[in-house]
XYZ file of C-alpha atoms in Angstrom:
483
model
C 0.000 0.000 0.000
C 2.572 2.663 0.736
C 4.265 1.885 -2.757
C 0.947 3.011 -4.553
C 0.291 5.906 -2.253
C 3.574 7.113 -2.570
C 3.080 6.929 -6.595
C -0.285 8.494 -6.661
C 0.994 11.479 -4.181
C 4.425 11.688 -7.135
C 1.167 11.860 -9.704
C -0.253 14.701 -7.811
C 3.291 16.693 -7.392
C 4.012 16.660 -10.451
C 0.798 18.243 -12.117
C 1.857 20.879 -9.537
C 5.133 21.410 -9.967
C 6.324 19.890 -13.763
C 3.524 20.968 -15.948
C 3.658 24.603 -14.365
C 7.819 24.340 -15.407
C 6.371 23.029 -19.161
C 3.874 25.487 -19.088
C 6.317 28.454 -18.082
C 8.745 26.954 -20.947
C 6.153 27.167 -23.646
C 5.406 30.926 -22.862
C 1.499 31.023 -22.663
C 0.134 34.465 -23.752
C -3.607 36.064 -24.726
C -3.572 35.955 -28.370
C -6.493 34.689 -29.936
C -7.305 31.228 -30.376
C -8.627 28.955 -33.604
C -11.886 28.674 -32.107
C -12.161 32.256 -31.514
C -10.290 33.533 -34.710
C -12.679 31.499 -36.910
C -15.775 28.767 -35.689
C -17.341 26.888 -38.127
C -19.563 25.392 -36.145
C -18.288 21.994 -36.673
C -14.936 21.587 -35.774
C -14.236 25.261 -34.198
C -16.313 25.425 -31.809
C -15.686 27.282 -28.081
C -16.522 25.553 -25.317
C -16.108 26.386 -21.554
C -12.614 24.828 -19.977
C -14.390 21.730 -17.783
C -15.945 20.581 -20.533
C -13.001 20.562 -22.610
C -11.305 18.577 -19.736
C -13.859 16.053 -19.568
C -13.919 15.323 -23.635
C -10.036 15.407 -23.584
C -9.813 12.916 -20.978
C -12.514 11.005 -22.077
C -10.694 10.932 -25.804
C -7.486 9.654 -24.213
C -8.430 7.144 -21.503
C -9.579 4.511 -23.914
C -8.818 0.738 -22.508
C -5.002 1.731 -22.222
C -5.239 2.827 -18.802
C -7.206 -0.490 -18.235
C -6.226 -3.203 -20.647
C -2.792 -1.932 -20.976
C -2.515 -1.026 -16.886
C -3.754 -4.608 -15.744
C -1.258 -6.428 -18.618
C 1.689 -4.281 -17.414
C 0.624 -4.937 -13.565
C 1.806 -8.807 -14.856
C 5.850 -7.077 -14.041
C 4.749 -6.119 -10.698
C 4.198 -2.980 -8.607
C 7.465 -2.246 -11.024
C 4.884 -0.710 -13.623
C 4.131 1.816 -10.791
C 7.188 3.507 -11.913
C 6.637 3.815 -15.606
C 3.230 5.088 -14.915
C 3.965 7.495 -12.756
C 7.685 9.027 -14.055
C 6.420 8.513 -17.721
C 2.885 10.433 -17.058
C 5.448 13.138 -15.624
C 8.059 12.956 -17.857
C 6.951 11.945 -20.988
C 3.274 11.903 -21.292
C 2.348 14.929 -19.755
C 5.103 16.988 -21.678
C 3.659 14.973 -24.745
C 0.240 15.696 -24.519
C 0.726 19.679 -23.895
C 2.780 20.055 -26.036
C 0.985 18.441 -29.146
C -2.017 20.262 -28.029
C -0.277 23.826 -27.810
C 1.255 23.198 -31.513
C -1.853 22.538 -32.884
C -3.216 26.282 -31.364
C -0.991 27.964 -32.052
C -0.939 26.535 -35.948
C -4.050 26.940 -36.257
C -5.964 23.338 -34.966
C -3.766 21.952 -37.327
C -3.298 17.955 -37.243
C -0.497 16.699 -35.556
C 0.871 14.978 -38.700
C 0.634 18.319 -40.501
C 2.488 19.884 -37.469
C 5.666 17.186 -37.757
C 5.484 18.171 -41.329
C 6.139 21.324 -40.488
C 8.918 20.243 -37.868
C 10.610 17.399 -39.332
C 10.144 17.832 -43.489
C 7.642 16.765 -46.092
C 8.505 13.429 -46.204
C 7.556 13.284 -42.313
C 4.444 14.679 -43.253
C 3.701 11.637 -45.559
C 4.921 9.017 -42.742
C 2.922 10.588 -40.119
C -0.172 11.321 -42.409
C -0.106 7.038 -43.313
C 0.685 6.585 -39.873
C -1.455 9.028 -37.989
C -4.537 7.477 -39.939
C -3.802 3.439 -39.415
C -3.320 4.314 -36.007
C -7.054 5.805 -35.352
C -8.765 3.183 -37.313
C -7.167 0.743 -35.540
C -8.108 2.184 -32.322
C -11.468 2.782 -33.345
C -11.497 -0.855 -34.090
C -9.702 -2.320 -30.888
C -12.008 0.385 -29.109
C -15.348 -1.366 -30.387
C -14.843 -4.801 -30.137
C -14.038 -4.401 -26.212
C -16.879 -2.427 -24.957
C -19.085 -4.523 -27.436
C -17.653 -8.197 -25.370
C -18.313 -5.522 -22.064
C -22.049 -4.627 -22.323
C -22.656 -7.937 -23.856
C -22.090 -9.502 -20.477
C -24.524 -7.163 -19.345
C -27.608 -7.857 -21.115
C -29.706 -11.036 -22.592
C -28.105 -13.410 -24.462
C -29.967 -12.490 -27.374
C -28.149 -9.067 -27.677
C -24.981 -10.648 -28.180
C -21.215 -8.902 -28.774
C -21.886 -8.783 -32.830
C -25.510 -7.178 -31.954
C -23.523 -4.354 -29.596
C -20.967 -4.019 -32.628
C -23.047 -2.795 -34.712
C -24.929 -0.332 -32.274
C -21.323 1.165 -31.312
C -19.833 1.131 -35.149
C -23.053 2.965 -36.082
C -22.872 5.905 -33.299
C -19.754 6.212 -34.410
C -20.388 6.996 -37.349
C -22.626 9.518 -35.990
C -20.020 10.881 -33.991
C -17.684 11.182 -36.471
C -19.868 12.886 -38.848
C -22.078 15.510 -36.632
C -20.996 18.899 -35.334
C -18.367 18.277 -32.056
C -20.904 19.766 -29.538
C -24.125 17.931 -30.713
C -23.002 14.583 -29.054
C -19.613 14.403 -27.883
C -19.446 18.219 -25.946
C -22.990 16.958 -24.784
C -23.058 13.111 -23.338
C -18.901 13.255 -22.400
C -19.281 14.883 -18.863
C -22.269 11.940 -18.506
C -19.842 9.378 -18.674
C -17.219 11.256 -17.121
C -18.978 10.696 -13.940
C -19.450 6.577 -14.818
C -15.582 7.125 -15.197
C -14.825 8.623 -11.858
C -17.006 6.753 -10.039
C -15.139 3.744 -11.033
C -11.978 4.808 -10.083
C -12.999 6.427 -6.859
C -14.734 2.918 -6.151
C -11.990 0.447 -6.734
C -9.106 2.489 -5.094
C -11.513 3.254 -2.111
C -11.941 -0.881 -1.627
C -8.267 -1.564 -2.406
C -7.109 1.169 0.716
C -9.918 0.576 3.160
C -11.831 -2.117 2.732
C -8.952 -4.431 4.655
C -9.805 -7.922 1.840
C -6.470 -6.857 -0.661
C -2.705 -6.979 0.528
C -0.681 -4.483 -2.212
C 2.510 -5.805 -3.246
C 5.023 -3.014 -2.283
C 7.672 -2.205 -4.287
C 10.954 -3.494 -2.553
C 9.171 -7.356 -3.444
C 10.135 -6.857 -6.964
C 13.949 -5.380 -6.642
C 16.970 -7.795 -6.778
C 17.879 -10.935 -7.828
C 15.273 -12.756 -6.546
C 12.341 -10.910 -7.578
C 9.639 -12.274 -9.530
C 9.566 -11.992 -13.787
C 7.085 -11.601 -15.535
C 5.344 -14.817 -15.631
C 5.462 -15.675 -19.514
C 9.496 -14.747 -19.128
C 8.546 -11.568 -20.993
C 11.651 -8.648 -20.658
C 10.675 -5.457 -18.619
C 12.636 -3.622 -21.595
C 11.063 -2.573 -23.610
C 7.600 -4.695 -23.791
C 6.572 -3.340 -20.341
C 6.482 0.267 -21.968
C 4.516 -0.797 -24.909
C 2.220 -3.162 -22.933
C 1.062 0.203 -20.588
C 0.548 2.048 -23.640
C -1.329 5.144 -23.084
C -1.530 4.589 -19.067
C 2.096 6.581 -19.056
C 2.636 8.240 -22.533
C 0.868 7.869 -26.034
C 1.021 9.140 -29.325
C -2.984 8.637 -29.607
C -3.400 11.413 -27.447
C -1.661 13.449 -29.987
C -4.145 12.823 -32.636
C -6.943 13.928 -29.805
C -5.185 16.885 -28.417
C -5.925 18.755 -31.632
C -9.452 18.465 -31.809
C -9.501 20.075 -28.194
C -7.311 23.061 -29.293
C -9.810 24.073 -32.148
C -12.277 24.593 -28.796
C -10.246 26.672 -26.777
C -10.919 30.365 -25.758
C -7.412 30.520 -24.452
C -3.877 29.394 -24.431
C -3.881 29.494 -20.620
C -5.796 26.295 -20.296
C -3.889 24.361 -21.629
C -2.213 22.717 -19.128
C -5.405 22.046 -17.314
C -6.969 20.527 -20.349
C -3.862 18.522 -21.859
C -1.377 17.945 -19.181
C -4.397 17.255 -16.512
C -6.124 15.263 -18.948
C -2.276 12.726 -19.158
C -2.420 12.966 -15.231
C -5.750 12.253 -14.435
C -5.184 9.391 -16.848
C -2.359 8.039 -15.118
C -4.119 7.735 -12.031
C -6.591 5.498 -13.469
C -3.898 3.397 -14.772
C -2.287 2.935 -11.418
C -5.677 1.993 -9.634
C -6.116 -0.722 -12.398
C -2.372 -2.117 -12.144
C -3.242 -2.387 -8.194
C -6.306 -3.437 -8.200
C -5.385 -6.254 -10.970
C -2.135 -7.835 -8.590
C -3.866 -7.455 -5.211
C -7.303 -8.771 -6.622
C -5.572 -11.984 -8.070
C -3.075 -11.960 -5.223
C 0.220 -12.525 -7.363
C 1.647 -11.379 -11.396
C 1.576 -15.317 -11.671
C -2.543 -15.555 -10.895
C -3.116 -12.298 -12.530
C -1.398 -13.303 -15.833
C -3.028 -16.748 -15.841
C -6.216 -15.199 -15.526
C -5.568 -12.220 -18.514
C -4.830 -15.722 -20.870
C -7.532 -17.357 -19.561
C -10.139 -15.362 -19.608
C -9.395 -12.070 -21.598
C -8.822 -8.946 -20.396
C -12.564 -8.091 -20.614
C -13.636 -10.990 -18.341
C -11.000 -9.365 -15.939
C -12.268 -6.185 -15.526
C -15.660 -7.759 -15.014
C -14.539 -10.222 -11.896
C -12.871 -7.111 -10.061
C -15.618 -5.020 -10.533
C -18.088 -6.971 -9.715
C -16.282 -8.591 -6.824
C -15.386 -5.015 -5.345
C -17.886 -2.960 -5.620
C -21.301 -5.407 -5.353
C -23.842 -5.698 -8.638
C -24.793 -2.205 -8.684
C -21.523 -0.842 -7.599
C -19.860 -3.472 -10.222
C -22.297 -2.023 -13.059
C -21.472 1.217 -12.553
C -17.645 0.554 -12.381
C -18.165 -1.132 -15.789
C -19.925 1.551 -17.491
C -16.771 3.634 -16.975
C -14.674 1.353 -18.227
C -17.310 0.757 -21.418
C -17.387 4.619 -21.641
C -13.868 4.999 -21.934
C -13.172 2.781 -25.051
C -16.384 4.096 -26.432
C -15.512 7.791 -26.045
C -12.190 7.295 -27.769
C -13.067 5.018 -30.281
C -15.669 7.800 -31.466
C -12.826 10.537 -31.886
C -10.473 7.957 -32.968
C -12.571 7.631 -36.465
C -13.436 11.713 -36.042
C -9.692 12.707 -36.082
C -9.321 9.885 -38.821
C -11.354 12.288 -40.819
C -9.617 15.276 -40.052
C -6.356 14.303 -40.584
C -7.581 12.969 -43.620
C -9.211 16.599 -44.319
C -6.012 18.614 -43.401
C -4.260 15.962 -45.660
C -5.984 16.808 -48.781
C -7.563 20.626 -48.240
C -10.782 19.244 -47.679
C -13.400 21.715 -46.247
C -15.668 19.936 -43.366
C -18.029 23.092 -43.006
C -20.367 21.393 -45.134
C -22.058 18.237 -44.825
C -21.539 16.384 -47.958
C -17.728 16.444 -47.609
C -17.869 15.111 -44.255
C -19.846 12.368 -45.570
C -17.764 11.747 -48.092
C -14.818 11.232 -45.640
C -16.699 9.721 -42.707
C -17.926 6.307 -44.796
C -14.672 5.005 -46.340
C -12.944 5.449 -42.628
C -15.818 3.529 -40.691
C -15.754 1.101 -43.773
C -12.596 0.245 -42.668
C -13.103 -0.369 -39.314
C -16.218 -2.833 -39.470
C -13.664 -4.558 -42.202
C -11.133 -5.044 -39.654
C -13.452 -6.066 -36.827
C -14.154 -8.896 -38.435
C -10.201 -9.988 -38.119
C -11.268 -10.945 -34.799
C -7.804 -11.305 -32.906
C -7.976 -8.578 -30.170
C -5.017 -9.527 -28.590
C -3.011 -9.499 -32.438
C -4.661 -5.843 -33.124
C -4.008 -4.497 -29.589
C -0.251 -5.292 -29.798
C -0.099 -3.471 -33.375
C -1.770 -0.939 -32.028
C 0.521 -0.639 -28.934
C 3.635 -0.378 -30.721
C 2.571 1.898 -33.758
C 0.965 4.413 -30.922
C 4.292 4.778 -28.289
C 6.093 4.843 -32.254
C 4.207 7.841 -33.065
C 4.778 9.772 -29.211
C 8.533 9.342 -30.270
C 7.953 11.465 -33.744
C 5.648 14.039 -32.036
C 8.064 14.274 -29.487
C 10.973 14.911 -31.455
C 8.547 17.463 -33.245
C 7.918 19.388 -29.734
C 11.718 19.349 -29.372
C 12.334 20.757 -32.659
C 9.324 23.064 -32.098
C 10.765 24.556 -29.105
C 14.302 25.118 -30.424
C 13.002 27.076 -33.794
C 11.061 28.984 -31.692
C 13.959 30.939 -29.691
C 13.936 28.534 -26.619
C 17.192 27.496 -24.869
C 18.539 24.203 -25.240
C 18.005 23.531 -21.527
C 14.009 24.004 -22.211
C 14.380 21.924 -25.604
C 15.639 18.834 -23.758
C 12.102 18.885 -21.960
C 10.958 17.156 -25.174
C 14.277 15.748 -26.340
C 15.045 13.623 -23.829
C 11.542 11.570 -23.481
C 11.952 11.699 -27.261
C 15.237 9.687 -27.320
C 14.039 7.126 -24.540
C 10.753 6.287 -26.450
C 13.260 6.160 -29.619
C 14.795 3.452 -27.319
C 11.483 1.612 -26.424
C 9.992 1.670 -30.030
C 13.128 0.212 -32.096
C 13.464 -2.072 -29.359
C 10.096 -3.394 -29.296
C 10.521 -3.893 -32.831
C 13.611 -5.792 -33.102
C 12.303 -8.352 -30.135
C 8.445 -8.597 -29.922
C 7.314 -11.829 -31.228
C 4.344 -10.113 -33.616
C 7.702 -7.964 -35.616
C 11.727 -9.269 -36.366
C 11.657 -11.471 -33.012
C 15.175 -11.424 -32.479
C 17.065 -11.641 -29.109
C 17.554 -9.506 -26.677
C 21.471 -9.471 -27.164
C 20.221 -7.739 -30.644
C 17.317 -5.508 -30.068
C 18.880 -4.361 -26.842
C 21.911 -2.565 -28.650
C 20.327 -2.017 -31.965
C 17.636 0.384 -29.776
C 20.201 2.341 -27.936
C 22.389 2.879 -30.772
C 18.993 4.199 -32.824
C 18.409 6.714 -29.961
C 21.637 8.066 -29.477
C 22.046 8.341 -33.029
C 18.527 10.791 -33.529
C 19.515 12.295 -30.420
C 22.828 13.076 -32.335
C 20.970 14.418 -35.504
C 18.830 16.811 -33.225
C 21.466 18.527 -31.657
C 23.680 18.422 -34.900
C 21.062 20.096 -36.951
C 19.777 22.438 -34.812
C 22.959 23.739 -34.161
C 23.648 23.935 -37.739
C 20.010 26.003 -37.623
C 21.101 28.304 -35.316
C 24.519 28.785 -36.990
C 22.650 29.786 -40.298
C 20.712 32.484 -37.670
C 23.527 33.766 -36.050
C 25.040 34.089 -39.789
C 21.862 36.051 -41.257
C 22.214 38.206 -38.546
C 25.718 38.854 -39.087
């Protein structure tokens, strides 16, 4: 227990103290904001600051901070760490950052932003990248709330039955105006979402049934592994996925700078939004090894029964039938409510792509069909567990570029070094996770350790090295023009 009081309290500090540091780096002002400069209506629309909160958060905490929380609680109260110093560190700085681009270029998609930062053939990469990633979460984030609430009703309104229901709001979602539905029904679930999180931690600290692992179990020679013999580096990282830092968040963040008044709430809406997050990843990792008593148990149980079937057991078990439904409507909600602006922000990345106006309503019809196309296509593949691991890598792949954007971002704007590092340095360590990941997982190369280990370290140090190089050389040419 004190190792995950300690962590949540390090959660708390460091909204406090690291995203006012971020904030104070980025240079906030009053200028005028997209949604003030132009709304459409659609898209640009102004909305007050704790609603903007709520439909961030509820964008970003998809079944990461669950799925991904529970899977990575299989290394122990370890995970604790990454979750808390990567929230700080890395997905905090990540979020706000990718957020405040797109304001102050206009709402502009984050793969038009690294286009900007990192060259035109970036742009392409990120545009490809940026749009596989959404439909694939809008996939992986239908087909788990669809298994959810299927457990909840008759047999006769089966997962399939639920699929369609959620592909086909979806589709609404992605098509109507952003305050019709999702600035209207968010704060609604919001409170399912709280409510879960409030429940579970309150039975894991006081109810007196669930021992927490501490910490100093899981140091040393002796403690446990991870009971498949999974490496902590790098498939832990991956495995949290958005609990600590993602790059989905970047595709979200935009939408929520379009409906900003003002630059000043940003770190409320994007940094709080990573931290709030975080927290709910932390509960889950607990509540996952104390419920199941052991990584060994808890892993045997994610093989056994899915991940879904997990969630339901704890929350059930904890919190009673009605407490237990309620807990599970915040965890439906929160696949639901990012799967909806996964396939949104599919279509305006797509938009930004090509110069495609979304004031009127044919265009975004024209857009909004092919992308949900695709993702009833690949729901049909079937293998969550294949699609989730995709989708893990490819989104802690894309934090890395946007990260290396934010660092480029800062340094072209006139910021010291010292305050470019606050992105460059989570940029090179999730350069480290990504290639490594990729070298050893078993879905990609598969190769040992002995290579993926070195082959990741030397690919960070080495863009690390090209960051500094070339923005020297870009401050050289400054210093020269000046001259």
């Amino acid at each position: 227990m004190v190792t995950f009081l300690v962590c949540f309290l390090l959660l708390l500090i460091g909204f406090f103290t690291y995203s006012k540091i971020v904030e104070r780096v980025f240079c906030v002002d009053d200028r005028a904001t997209p949604a003030t400069v132009h709304p459409d209506g659609v898209d640009f629309v102004p909305m007050k600051t704790w609603r903007i909160f709520l439909v961030q958060l509820l964008n970003i905490a998809g079944l990461g901070p669950i799925y991904g929380a529970l899977s990575g609680a299989c290394w122990g109260p370890r995970v604790y760490l990454w979750i808390v110093f990567g929230t700080i560190l890395g997905g905090g700085v990540h979020d706000f950052l990718s957020g405040m681009m797109s304001e102050r270029h206009d709402g502009a998609s984050i793969s038009e932003i690294v286009g900007i930062y990192l060259g035109k053939i970036m742009a392409i990469v990120m545009r490809i990248f940026s749009v596989i990633l959404l439909i694939l979460v809008g996939t992986n984030f239908s087909l788990g709330p669809a298994a959810l609430i299927g457990k909840l009703t008759p047999e006769a309104l089966n997962t399939t039955f639920w699929l369609v229901v959620i592909l086909l709001y979806y589709f609404v979602a992605t098509f109507l105006p952003i305050d019709k539905i999702i600035g209207k029904i968010y704060p609604l679930f919001g409170g399912a979402l709280i409510i879960m999180a409030v429940g579970i931690a309150s039975v894991l600290l006081f109810s007196g049934s669930y021992v927490m692992p501490e910490l100093t179990e899981f140091i040393g020679a002796s403690a446990p592994a991870h009971p498949t013999g999974l490496p902590m580096w790098s498939m832990m990282f991956v495995t949290v996925a958005c609990g600590a830092i993602s790059g989905f968040h970047a595709t979200q963040s935009p939408m929520m700078a379009r409906c900003m008044t003002s630059e000043r709430e940003g770190r409320t809406v994007f940094y709080g939004a990573m931290v709030t997050e975080g927290v709910i990843a932390l509960i889950w990792a607990a509540a996952g090894v104390s419920f199941y008593n052991g990584v060994g148990p808890l892993s045997d149980a994610i093989s056994s029964m899915g991940a879904g079937n997990v969630v339901y057991e704890i929350s059930t078990t904890m919190m009673g039938p009605v407490g237990g439904v309620l807990a599970m409507l915040g965890v439906i909600a929160c696949p639901i409510t990012s799967g909806d602006t996964a396939f949104r922000s599919a279509r305006l990345t797509i938009a930004d792509w090509f110069k495609i106006d979304q004031s009127g309503w044919k265009n975004r019809l024209f857009l909004s069909v092919p992308v949900l196309l695709a993702g009833a296509v690949l729901t049909q593949w079937g293998d969550f567990n294949t699609l989730w691991r995709y989708f893990s890598w490819s989104n802690q792949t894309l934090a890395m570029m946007v990260l290396w954007a934010g660092a480029v971002y800062l340094h072209r704007n006139g910021f010291p070094p010292a305050a470019c590092f606050i992105a460059a340095l989570p940029a090179t360590f999730m350069t480290a996770v990504s290639v490594t990941y990729f070298f050893q997982a078993p879905e990609c190369l598969h190769l040992p350790t002995s290579v993926a280990y070195p082959v990741g370290l030397v690919a960070a140090l080495l863009l690390l090295a090209i960051f500094v190089w070339r923005e020297w050389i870009a401050n050289q040419k400054k210093v020269l023009k000046k001259a």
